[in-house]
Short mmCIF file of C-alpha atoms in Angstrom, two decimals:
data_model
loop_
_atom_site.label_atom_id
_atom_site.label_comp_id
_atom_site.label_asym_id
_atom_site.label_seq_id
_atom_site.Cartn_x
_atom_site.Cartn_y
_atom_site.Cartn_z
CA MET H 1 -143.32 19.50 -5.13
CA HIS H 2 -142.68 19.24 -8.96
CA LEU H 3 -145.79 18.69 -11.26
CA LEU H 4 -143.72 16.03 -12.93
CA GLN H 5 -141.37 14.64 -10.76
CA MET H 6 -138.76 16.28 -12.93
CA THR H 7 -134.94 16.57 -11.54
CA ASP H 8 -134.29 19.43 -13.65
CA THR H 9 -136.64 22.33 -13.91
CA MET H 10 -134.62 25.49 -15.06
CA ILE H 11 -136.56 27.71 -17.21
CA LYS H 12 -135.96 26.69 -20.73
CA ARG H 13 -134.20 29.77 -22.86
CA SER H 14 -135.32 30.93 -25.90
CA ASP H 15 -132.89 31.53 -28.66
CA ASN H 16 -134.30 35.08 -29.22
CA CYS H 17 -133.50 37.61 -27.97
CA LEU H 18 -135.60 40.93 -28.38
CA ALA H 19 -133.85 44.03 -29.55
CA PRO H 20 -133.92 46.73 -26.58
CA GLU H 21 -136.50 49.01 -27.74
CA ARG H 22 -139.21 46.05 -28.10
CA ARG H 23 -138.07 45.20 -24.51
CA LYS H 24 -138.91 48.92 -23.21
CA GLU H 25 -142.20 48.65 -25.18
CA ILE H 26 -143.02 45.80 -23.35
CA ILE H 27 -142.08 46.93 -20.00
CA GLU H 28 -144.24 49.74 -20.73
CA LEU H 29 -147.09 47.73 -21.43
CA ILE H 30 -146.63 45.70 -18.02
CA ARG H 31 -146.17 48.80 -15.83
CA LYS H 32 -149.09 50.11 -17.24
CA GLU H 33 -151.35 46.78 -16.58
CA VAL H 34 -150.02 45.88 -13.66
CA LYS H 35 -150.45 48.35 -10.82
CA PRO H 36 -151.40 48.46 -7.15
CA ALA H 37 -155.17 48.40 -6.28
CA LEU H 38 -156.92 49.31 -3.19
CA GLY H 39 -160.22 47.40 -3.07
CA CYS H 40 -162.39 46.43 -6.54
CA THR H 41 -161.45 48.65 -9.13
CA GLU H 42 -164.82 49.07 -10.60
CA PRO H 43 -165.88 51.24 -7.29
CA ILE H 44 -162.59 52.62 -6.92
CA ALA H 45 -163.09 53.81 -10.26
CA VAL H 46 -166.32 55.47 -9.33
CA ALA H 47 -164.36 57.38 -6.49
CA LEU H 48 -161.17 58.43 -8.14
CA ALA H 49 -163.66 60.21 -10.56
CA VAL H 50 -165.51 61.89 -7.88
CA ALA H 51 -162.40 62.67 -6.02
CA LYS H 52 -161.34 64.29 -8.70
CA SER H 53 -164.45 66.51 -9.16
CA ALA H 54 -164.44 67.18 -5.33
CA GLU H 55 -161.00 68.60 -5.84
CA THR H 56 -161.78 70.85 -8.77
CA ALA H 57 -164.69 71.98 -7.02
CA CYS H 58 -164.11 72.24 -3.41
CA ASN H 59 -160.60 74.25 -3.83
CA GLY H 60 -159.33 72.03 -0.75
CA ASN H 61 -162.32 72.93 1.63
CA ARG H 62 -164.27 69.40 1.26
CA HIS H 63 -165.85 69.37 4.43
CA GLU H 64 -167.27 72.85 4.77
CA MET H 65 -168.80 72.84 1.38
CA LEU H 66 -169.54 68.93 0.97
CA MET H 67 -172.00 69.15 3.99
CA ARG H 68 -173.76 72.14 2.69
CA PRO H 69 -177.25 71.54 2.13
CA ASP H 70 -176.96 72.06 -1.39
CA SER H 71 -174.39 70.09 -2.14
CA LYS H 72 -174.68 66.73 -4.11
CA LEU H 73 -172.87 64.11 -5.76
CA LYS H 74 -174.21 62.36 -9.02
CA VAL H 75 -172.29 59.70 -10.71
CA ALA H 76 -173.68 57.84 -14.12
CA VAL H 77 -171.95 54.74 -14.52
CA SER H 78 -172.04 52.08 -17.66
CA GLY H 79 -173.82 48.57 -16.88
CA ASN H 80 -170.80 46.71 -16.18
CA ILE H 81 -169.43 49.04 -13.74
CA LEU H 82 -172.81 48.80 -12.31
CA LYS H 83 -172.70 45.15 -12.29
CA ASN H 84 -169.15 44.96 -10.65
CA GLY H 85 -169.99 47.52 -7.94
CA MET H 86 -173.54 46.61 -6.63
CA GLY H 87 -171.89 43.87 -4.02
CA VAL H 88 -168.38 44.21 -3.63
CA GLY H 89 -167.22 45.20 0.08
CA ILE H 90 -165.60 48.86 0.19
CA PRO H 91 -162.20 48.56 2.07
CA GLY H 92 -162.14 49.50 5.80
CA THR H 93 -166.11 50.40 5.65
CA GLY H 94 -168.00 47.02 6.21
CA MET H 95 -170.13 48.29 3.73
CA VAL H 96 -170.82 47.48 0.12
CA GLY H 97 -171.74 49.50 -3.33
CA LEU H 98 -171.14 52.42 -5.04
CA HIS H 99 -172.90 55.02 -2.93
CA ILE H 100 -170.06 54.09 0.00
CA ALA H 101 -167.89 54.16 -2.84
CA ALA H 102 -168.77 57.44 -4.20
CA ALA H 103 -168.84 59.29 -0.85
CA LEU H 104 -165.42 58.31 0.26
CA GLY H 105 -164.10 59.81 -2.88
CA ALA H 106 -165.78 62.95 -2.33
CA VAL H 107 -164.61 63.13 1.39
CA CYS H 108 -160.82 61.74 1.43
CA GLY H 109 -159.92 60.45 -1.68
CA LYS H 110 -156.93 61.70 -3.93
CA SER H 111 -156.70 61.57 -7.47
CA GLU H 112 -153.28 61.63 -7.35
CA TYR H 113 -153.23 58.30 -5.96
CA GLY H 114 -154.96 56.30 -8.96
CA LEU H 115 -156.40 53.05 -7.96
CA GLU H 116 -155.27 53.61 -4.53
CA VAL H 117 -157.42 56.98 -4.44
CA LEU H 118 -158.82 55.67 -0.89
CA LYS H 119 -155.88 54.78 1.29
CA ASP H 120 -155.99 57.73 3.45
CA LEU H 121 -159.22 56.98 4.47
CA THR H 122 -159.86 56.88 8.34
CA PRO H 123 -162.52 56.11 11.06
CA ALA H 124 -163.52 59.99 11.03
CA THR H 125 -163.83 59.74 7.00
CA ILE H 126 -165.76 56.99 6.91
CA GLU H 127 -168.43 58.55 9.17
CA GLU H 128 -168.82 61.59 7.36
CA ALA H 129 -169.02 59.65 4.10
CA LYS H 130 -171.79 57.73 5.73
CA LYS H 131 -173.47 61.08 6.64
CA LEU H 132 -173.66 62.25 2.73
CA THR H 133 -175.13 58.78 1.89
CA GLU H 134 -177.72 58.62 4.68
CA GLY H 135 -178.53 62.16 3.86
CA GLY H 136 -179.44 61.40 0.27
CA LYS H 137 -176.90 63.31 -1.15
CA VAL H 138 -175.64 60.44 -3.50
CA GLU H 139 -177.12 59.52 -6.54
CA ILE H 140 -175.95 56.48 -8.69
CA LEU H 141 -177.40 56.26 -12.38
CA LEU H 142 -177.14 54.35 -15.56
CA ALA H 143 -175.50 56.20 -18.12
CA GLN H 144 -176.47 55.83 -21.73
CA THR H 145 -173.55 54.20 -23.17
CA ASP H 146 -172.32 51.89 -25.47
CA LYS H 147 -169.03 51.79 -23.24
CA LYS H 148 -168.16 48.73 -21.17
CA LEU H 149 -166.21 51.21 -18.77
CA TYR H 150 -167.46 54.55 -18.21
CA VAL H 151 -168.09 56.78 -15.26
CA GLU H 152 -168.84 60.33 -15.22
CA ALA H 153 -169.26 61.68 -11.69
CA SER H 154 -170.51 65.29 -11.00
CA VAL H 155 -169.51 67.23 -7.35
CA ILE H 156 -172.08 70.08 -7.09
CA ALA H 157 -170.98 71.62 -3.86
CA GLY H 158 -170.31 75.57 -3.12
CA GLY H 159 -172.26 77.36 -6.43
CA HIS H 160 -169.42 75.30 -8.56
CA THR H 161 -170.21 71.98 -10.69
CA ALA H 162 -167.19 69.92 -11.24
CA THR H 163 -167.48 67.27 -13.69
CA THR H 164 -164.98 64.17 -14.31
CA ARG H 165 -165.22 61.34 -16.91
CA ILE H 166 -163.27 57.96 -16.83
CA GLU H 167 -163.06 55.83 -19.84
CA ASP H 168 -161.60 52.38 -21.07
CA ASP H 169 -159.62 51.97 -18.51
CA HIS H 170 -160.30 52.17 -14.47
CA ASP H 171 -157.60 55.11 -14.18
CA HIS H 172 -158.37 56.71 -17.28
CA ILE H 173 -159.54 60.39 -16.77
CA THR H 174 -160.48 61.42 -20.28
CA GLU H 175 -162.13 64.85 -18.97
CA VAL H 176 -162.90 67.41 -16.11
CA THR H 177 -164.71 70.62 -16.33
CA LEU H 178 -165.66 73.50 -13.88
CA ASP H 179 -169.16 75.02 -14.63
CA GLY H 180 -168.90 73.44 -17.83
CA LYS H 181 -165.32 75.03 -18.80
CA PRO H 182 -163.17 71.87 -19.88
CA LEU H 183 -160.14 72.09 -17.74
CA HIS H 184 -158.35 68.89 -18.91
CA GLN H 185 -159.44 66.66 -21.74
CA ALA H 186 -157.73 63.23 -23.21
CA SER H 187 -158.72 61.19 -26.06
CA ALA H 188 -160.67 58.21 -25.03
CA LYS H 189 -160.20 55.15 -27.19
CA ASP H 190 -162.82 54.56 -30.14
CA ASN H 191 -164.58 51.20 -30.71
CA LYS H 192 -161.43 49.70 -32.64
CA GLY H 193 -158.81 50.49 -29.76
CA THR H 194 -157.48 53.57 -31.23
CA THR H 195 -156.40 56.74 -29.84
CA ASN H 196 -154.34 59.79 -30.32
CA GLU H 197 -152.29 59.52 -27.27
CA ALA H 198 -149.34 58.01 -26.80
CA ALA H 199 -148.15 54.88 -24.53
CA GLU H 200 -151.45 56.38 -21.76
CA GLY H 201 -153.85 55.64 -24.28
CA LYS H 202 -152.54 52.80 -26.15
CA THR H 203 -154.66 49.64 -26.15
CA THR H 204 -152.85 46.23 -25.48
CA LEU H 205 -153.65 45.14 -29.01
CA ASP H 206 -151.62 48.51 -30.28
CA TYR H 207 -148.65 46.50 -28.86
CA HIS H 208 -148.97 43.35 -31.63
CA LEU H 209 -148.33 40.92 -28.96
CA THR H 210 -147.96 37.23 -29.49
CA VAL H 211 -147.63 34.09 -27.12
CA LYS H 212 -144.29 33.05 -29.20
CA GLU H 213 -142.75 37.07 -28.41
CA ILE H 214 -144.13 36.92 -25.03
CA TYR H 215 -142.20 33.37 -24.50
CA ASP H 216 -138.73 34.56 -25.84
CA PHE H 217 -139.30 38.07 -23.72
CA ALA H 218 -139.92 36.26 -20.60
CA THR H 219 -137.19 34.12 -20.68
CA THR H 220 -134.34 36.39 -22.08
CA VAL H 221 -134.80 39.75 -20.83
CA PRO H 222 -132.29 41.15 -18.52
CA TYR H 223 -133.41 40.59 -14.81
CA ASP H 224 -133.07 43.65 -13.65
CA GLU H 225 -135.30 45.04 -15.92
CA ILE H 226 -138.23 42.89 -15.02
CA SER H 227 -137.00 42.49 -10.81
CA PHE H 228 -140.04 45.19 -10.25
CA ILE H 229 -142.78 42.48 -10.92
CA LEU H 230 -141.69 40.94 -7.75
CA GLU H 231 -143.74 43.44 -5.95
CA SER H 232 -146.86 41.15 -6.99
CA ARG H 233 -145.15 38.60 -4.65
CA LYS H 234 -145.21 41.17 -1.75
CA LEU H 235 -148.75 42.47 -2.47
CA ASN H 236 -150.50 39.59 -3.38
CA LEU H 237 -148.98 37.17 -0.71
CA ALA H 238 -149.75 39.66 1.93
CA LEU H 239 -153.76 39.75 0.95
CA ALA H 240 -153.59 35.81 0.86
CA GLU H 241 -152.17 35.69 4.24
CA ASP H 242 -154.59 38.32 5.35
CA GLY H 243 -157.14 35.89 4.35
CA LEU H 244 -156.28 33.26 6.07
CA LYS H 245 -156.03 34.85 9.39
CA HIS H 246 -159.11 36.35 9.34
CA SER H 247 -162.69 35.54 8.43
CA TYR H 248 -163.25 37.24 5.20
CA GLY H 249 -166.51 36.88 2.72
CA LEU H 250 -167.26 33.26 2.23
CA LYS H 251 -163.92 31.74 3.96
CA VAL H 252 -163.00 29.54 0.95
CA GLY H 253 -159.55 29.82 1.52
CA ARG H 254 -159.63 29.31 5.09
CA THR H 255 -162.01 26.31 4.48
CA ILE H 256 -159.89 24.51 2.09
CA LEU H 257 -156.91 24.67 4.42
CA ASP H 258 -158.73 23.69 7.47
CA SER H 259 -157.28 20.59 8.95
CA LYS H 260 -160.35 18.93 9.33
CA LEU H 261 -161.24 19.08 6.02
CA LYS H 262 -157.91 17.34 4.79
CA PRO H 263 -159.92 14.06 3.66
CA VAL H 264 -161.70 16.10 1.45
CA PHE H 265 -159.18 18.69 -0.10
CA GLY H 266 -155.62 16.96 1.19
CA ASP H 267 -152.51 18.09 1.72
CA ASP H 268 -150.79 18.75 -1.53
CA PHE H 269 -149.92 21.66 -4.17
CA LEU H 270 -153.23 21.98 -5.63
CA SER H 271 -155.15 22.53 -2.49
CA PHE H 272 -152.62 24.86 -1.07
CA ALA H 273 -152.61 26.77 -4.25
CA MET H 274 -156.55 26.97 -4.47
CA ALA H 275 -156.39 28.17 -0.72
CA MET H 276 -153.99 30.77 -1.13
CA THR H 277 -155.36 32.56 -4.02
CA ALA H 278 -158.65 32.31 -2.95
CA ALA H 279 -158.10 33.45 0.67
CA ALA H 280 -156.58 36.45 -0.96
CA SER H 281 -159.74 37.21 -3.31
CA ASP H 282 -161.86 36.29 -0.13
CA ALA H 283 -159.90 39.41 1.62
CA ARG H 284 -160.17 41.92 -1.16
CA MET H 285 -163.66 41.30 -1.72
CA ALA H 286 -164.80 41.83 1.71
CA GLY H 287 -163.31 44.90 2.07
CA CYS H 288 -159.46 44.70 3.27
CA THR H 289 -157.47 47.58 3.58
CA LEU H 290 -154.67 45.99 1.87
CA PRO H 291 -153.96 46.64 -1.77
CA ALA H 292 -153.72 43.61 -4.42
CA MET H 293 -151.55 44.31 -7.70
CA SER H 294 -153.90 44.12 -10.37
CA ASN H 295 -153.75 43.08 -13.62
CA SER H 296 -155.47 44.50 -16.80
CA GLY H 297 -157.36 46.92 -14.27
CA SER H 298 -158.75 43.96 -12.19
CA GLY H 299 -157.16 43.16 -8.56
CA ASN H 300 -159.14 39.38 -8.43
CA GLN H 301 -157.28 38.81 -12.07
CA GLY H 302 -153.88 40.05 -10.78
CA ILE H 303 -154.38 37.83 -7.50
CA THR H 304 -155.40 34.84 -9.91
CA VAL H 305 -152.39 35.20 -12.58
CA THR H 306 -149.81 35.60 -9.56
CA MET H 307 -150.99 33.42 -6.14
CA PRO H 308 -150.19 29.76 -8.06
CA VAL H 309 -147.25 30.68 -9.34
CA ILE H 310 -146.17 32.41 -6.16
CA ALA H 311 -147.55 29.03 -4.14
CA TYR H 312 -145.06 26.98 -6.60
CA SER H 313 -142.48 29.22 -5.50
CA LEU H 314 -143.01 28.48 -1.65
CA LYS H 315 -143.09 25.28 -1.90
CA ASN H 316 -140.02 24.82 -4.21
CA ASP H 317 -137.70 27.38 -2.63
CA THR H 318 -137.70 29.26 -6.23
CA ASP H 319 -135.22 31.80 -6.88
CA ASP H 320 -135.93 35.59 -7.28
CA GLU H 321 -135.04 35.52 -10.77
CA THR H 322 -136.76 32.32 -12.00
CA LEU H 323 -139.83 33.38 -10.00
CA ALA H 324 -139.76 37.08 -11.54
CA ARG H 325 -139.41 35.06 -15.17
CA ALA H 326 -142.15 33.21 -14.51
CA LEU H 327 -144.52 35.90 -13.32
CA THR H 328 -143.88 38.22 -16.06
CA LEU H 329 -144.91 35.48 -18.33
CA SER H 330 -148.09 34.55 -16.17
CA HIS H 331 -149.21 38.74 -16.36
CA LEU H 332 -148.18 39.21 -20.34
CA ILE H 333 -150.05 36.09 -21.24
CA ALA H 334 -153.33 37.48 -19.25
CA ILE H 335 -153.05 40.75 -20.85
CA HIS H 336 -152.62 39.92 -24.28
CA ILE H 337 -155.76 37.48 -24.25
CA LYS H 338 -157.80 40.49 -22.02
CA GLY H 339 -156.84 42.55 -24.90
CA TYR H 340 -159.15 41.16 -27.11
CA LEU H 341 -161.66 41.08 -24.49
CA GLY H 342 -162.04 44.34 -23.26
CA LYS H 343 -161.30 45.44 -19.51
CA LEU H 344 -164.96 43.99 -18.71
CA SER H 345 -167.39 41.59 -20.26
CA ALA H 346 -169.63 38.90 -19.79
CA LEU H 347 -166.64 36.46 -19.52
CA CYS H 348 -165.04 36.06 -15.73
CA GLY H 349 -161.84 37.59 -15.67
CA CYS H 350 -160.41 34.35 -13.70
CA VAL H 351 -160.36 32.26 -16.56
CA ILE H 352 -158.29 34.55 -18.53
CA ALA H 353 -155.93 35.12 -15.12
CA SER H 354 -156.10 31.12 -14.76
CA THR H 355 -154.70 30.85 -18.15
CA GLY H 356 -151.80 33.16 -17.59
CA SER H 357 -150.85 31.20 -14.18
CA SER H 358 -150.80 28.15 -16.18
CA CYS H 359 -148.21 28.97 -18.60
CA GLY H 360 -146.01 30.63 -15.37
CA LEU H 361 -146.51 26.79 -13.64
CA VAL H 362 -145.30 25.59 -17.10
CA LEU H 363 -142.38 27.47 -17.55
CA LEU H 364 -141.32 27.09 -13.80
CA ASN H 365 -141.44 23.23 -14.42
CA GLY H 366 -139.11 23.49 -17.56
CA GLY H 367 -141.80 23.33 -20.13
CA GLY H 368 -140.82 25.55 -23.49
CA TYR H 369 -143.11 27.72 -26.14
CA GLU H 370 -144.95 24.44 -27.12
CA GLU H 371 -146.01 23.33 -24.02
CA ILE H 372 -147.16 26.94 -22.79
CA CYS H 373 -149.63 26.66 -25.92
CA SER H 374 -150.74 23.40 -24.71
CA ALA H 375 -151.64 25.10 -21.55
CA ILE H 376 -153.65 27.62 -23.01
CA LYS H 377 -155.17 25.44 -25.07
CA ASN H 378 -156.38 23.24 -22.45
CA MET H 379 -157.95 26.09 -20.32
CA ILE H 380 -159.55 27.87 -23.41
CA GLY H 381 -161.30 23.98 -23.79
CA ASN H 382 -162.18 23.93 -20.32
CA ILE H 383 -163.80 26.86 -18.48
CA THR H 384 -164.21 29.63 -21.07
CA GLY H 385 -167.68 29.57 -20.55
CA MET H 386 -167.62 30.77 -16.83
CA VAL H 387 -169.90 33.89 -16.87
CA CYS H 388 -169.34 37.12 -14.44
CA ASP H 389 -172.40 37.95 -12.46
CA GLY H 390 -170.56 40.97 -10.43
CA ALA H 391 -167.67 41.45 -8.25
CA LYS H 392 -168.86 39.99 -4.48
CA VAL H 393 -167.40 37.79 -2.10
CA GLY H 394 -168.40 34.54 -3.94
CA CYS H 395 -165.82 35.75 -6.58
CA ALA H 396 -163.42 33.63 -4.48
CA MET H 397 -164.89 30.15 -5.08
CA LYS H 398 -164.66 31.07 -8.90
CA VAL H 399 -161.07 32.01 -8.59
CA ALA H 400 -160.29 28.74 -6.68
CA SER H 401 -162.02 26.66 -9.39
CA GLY H 402 -159.82 28.86 -11.79
CA VAL H 403 -156.70 27.50 -10.02
CA SER H 404 -157.89 23.86 -10.48
CA SER H 405 -158.25 23.90 -13.87
CA SER H 406 -155.08 26.38 -14.29
CA ILE H 407 -152.58 23.24 -12.41
CA GLN H 408 -154.66 20.37 -14.27
CA SER H 409 -154.21 22.38 -17.77
CA ALA H 410 -150.44 23.02 -16.81
CA VAL H 411 -149.99 19.27 -15.85
CA LEU H 412 -151.32 17.95 -18.87
CA ALA H 413 -149.46 20.17 -21.24
CA LEU H 414 -146.60 19.01 -19.17
CA ASN H 415 -147.00 15.39 -20.24
CA GLY H 416 -147.40 16.35 -24.04
CA ILE H 417 -151.51 16.19 -23.51
CA SER H 418 -153.34 19.06 -25.43
CA ALA H 419 -156.59 20.48 -26.37
CA THR H 420 -156.47 20.17 -30.87
CA GLU H 421 -158.18 22.17 -33.29
CA HIS H 422 -160.76 19.12 -33.16
CA ASP H 423 -162.07 20.17 -29.63
CA GLY H 424 -164.68 23.16 -29.98
CA ILE H 425 -163.21 26.59 -30.41
CA ILE H 426 -159.64 25.47 -30.37
CA ASP H 427 -157.29 26.50 -33.27
CA LYS H 428 -154.45 24.94 -34.18
CA ASP H 429 -152.49 28.60 -34.19
CA ILE H 430 -152.62 29.66 -30.64
CA GLU H 431 -153.17 33.07 -31.97
CA LYS H 432 -156.55 32.25 -33.60
CA THR H 433 -157.81 30.18 -30.57
CA ILE H 434 -157.09 33.43 -28.46
CA ARG H 435 -158.90 35.50 -30.83
CA ASN H 436 -162.06 32.97 -30.67
CA VAL H 437 -162.09 33.54 -26.97
CA GLY H 438 -162.22 37.39 -27.41
CA ARG H 439 -165.06 37.37 -30.12
CA ILE H 440 -166.77 34.75 -27.67
CA GLY H 441 -166.46 37.36 -24.64
CA SER H 442 -167.16 40.39 -26.12
CA VAL H 443 -169.61 39.91 -28.88
CA GLY H 444 -171.09 36.54 -28.21
CA MET H 445 -171.77 36.84 -24.61
CA GLN H 446 -173.09 40.29 -24.92
CA ARG H 447 -176.58 38.97 -24.57
CA ALA H 448 -175.94 36.94 -21.37
CA ASP H 449 -173.99 40.47 -20.01
CA ASN H 450 -177.21 42.29 -20.50
CA MET H 451 -179.70 39.60 -18.80
CA ILE H 452 -177.30 39.23 -16.02
CA LEU H 453 -177.38 43.11 -15.27
CA ASP H 454 -181.22 43.10 -15.55
CA ILE H 455 -181.50 40.17 -13.21
CA MET H 456 -179.20 41.54 -10.72
CA VAL H 457 -180.90 45.23 -10.53
CA CYS H 458 -184.28 43.70 -10.20
CA LYS H 459 -183.99 41.37 -6.97
#
């Protein structure tokens, strides 16, 4: 099942072994940006902020205090949080949207769990959360902020008001107050992406990565330093298998693998990879209670970064070390590109994630640095303009399209074919090419982002 029918697909090793201190920095970045997340991360960020406020205001007695007539949840969010939280399924509830996410955060959320804040939900707590929403106790507002990722959640209960603010990252709590008095404060990143904090507050750009250094790291780092990345396989493969087993969302993954449709989709690696990746997205966006291994704050991006690479490993019996190196490369390429876009933008995250997985596939098939650069350029020359119109079950279709482009780009790169500086936004220099994508997604598509939100809220 080799993409190029190669007889030897051993990973080419770089001659440049990074210093231990630099390896430690890059691993720090991976651990910061690659973490388990239960449910779509925008409503989960809301649930996390509300959970922290509920813990602060209620002092361990949530049930009684939240059900009092004067209790209320008031949540202000940025436009991109609103856009991505309106139509996505909340795990285990059969419901969608920020209201139920906020209510669950108040009733059963535990802030210590981070992006898995709702993993202790039960049928009883779901019913309790529904009572809060049905009783009109949850208010969702559009915050007046220029930040793409912003949540300010206030819990009013028992004569106290606790407020938690999340900024820039889905789990980055910058302030907690009780009755107006600060209990916790941390620096939010300014518009240049800088911060006064150390590792916790550093942006991806603060790590000054390049594609060359990512390649050197992935191919030379001692295996025991990156073996943890295989947790991506465990979590995201479980999601894919669940998505194939059950009729989630639009059933994109199940449909692609339907035996009756083999004359349409075929029975090859392309269809298998598309189906496995889409099935994981089907499950996650429709409220599956299994966590995803996220990338850059996005579960769907984490799925798309990893599942085509994992699918290839399943078809070719890839050993753990080889897979770990390919997944490390895939994750880091996506993190690097995403650093120029920001956590939320008008550009669909599966474009970036698919670029990462394309590089992982190139590495698994014996490609080196030049072929990886070609794969990135091929991807950027293909589906860069795909817009994000909110998180929803339909994201699985975009994920499947991204995987198709990912494999196509890898095959072309492995055959010595690459988009060139004469093609659109592609530059001869790979880093300039990546920065071009960042400018388009973060600045050039801002008007489109505003228009998409207007259309969505006025339907």
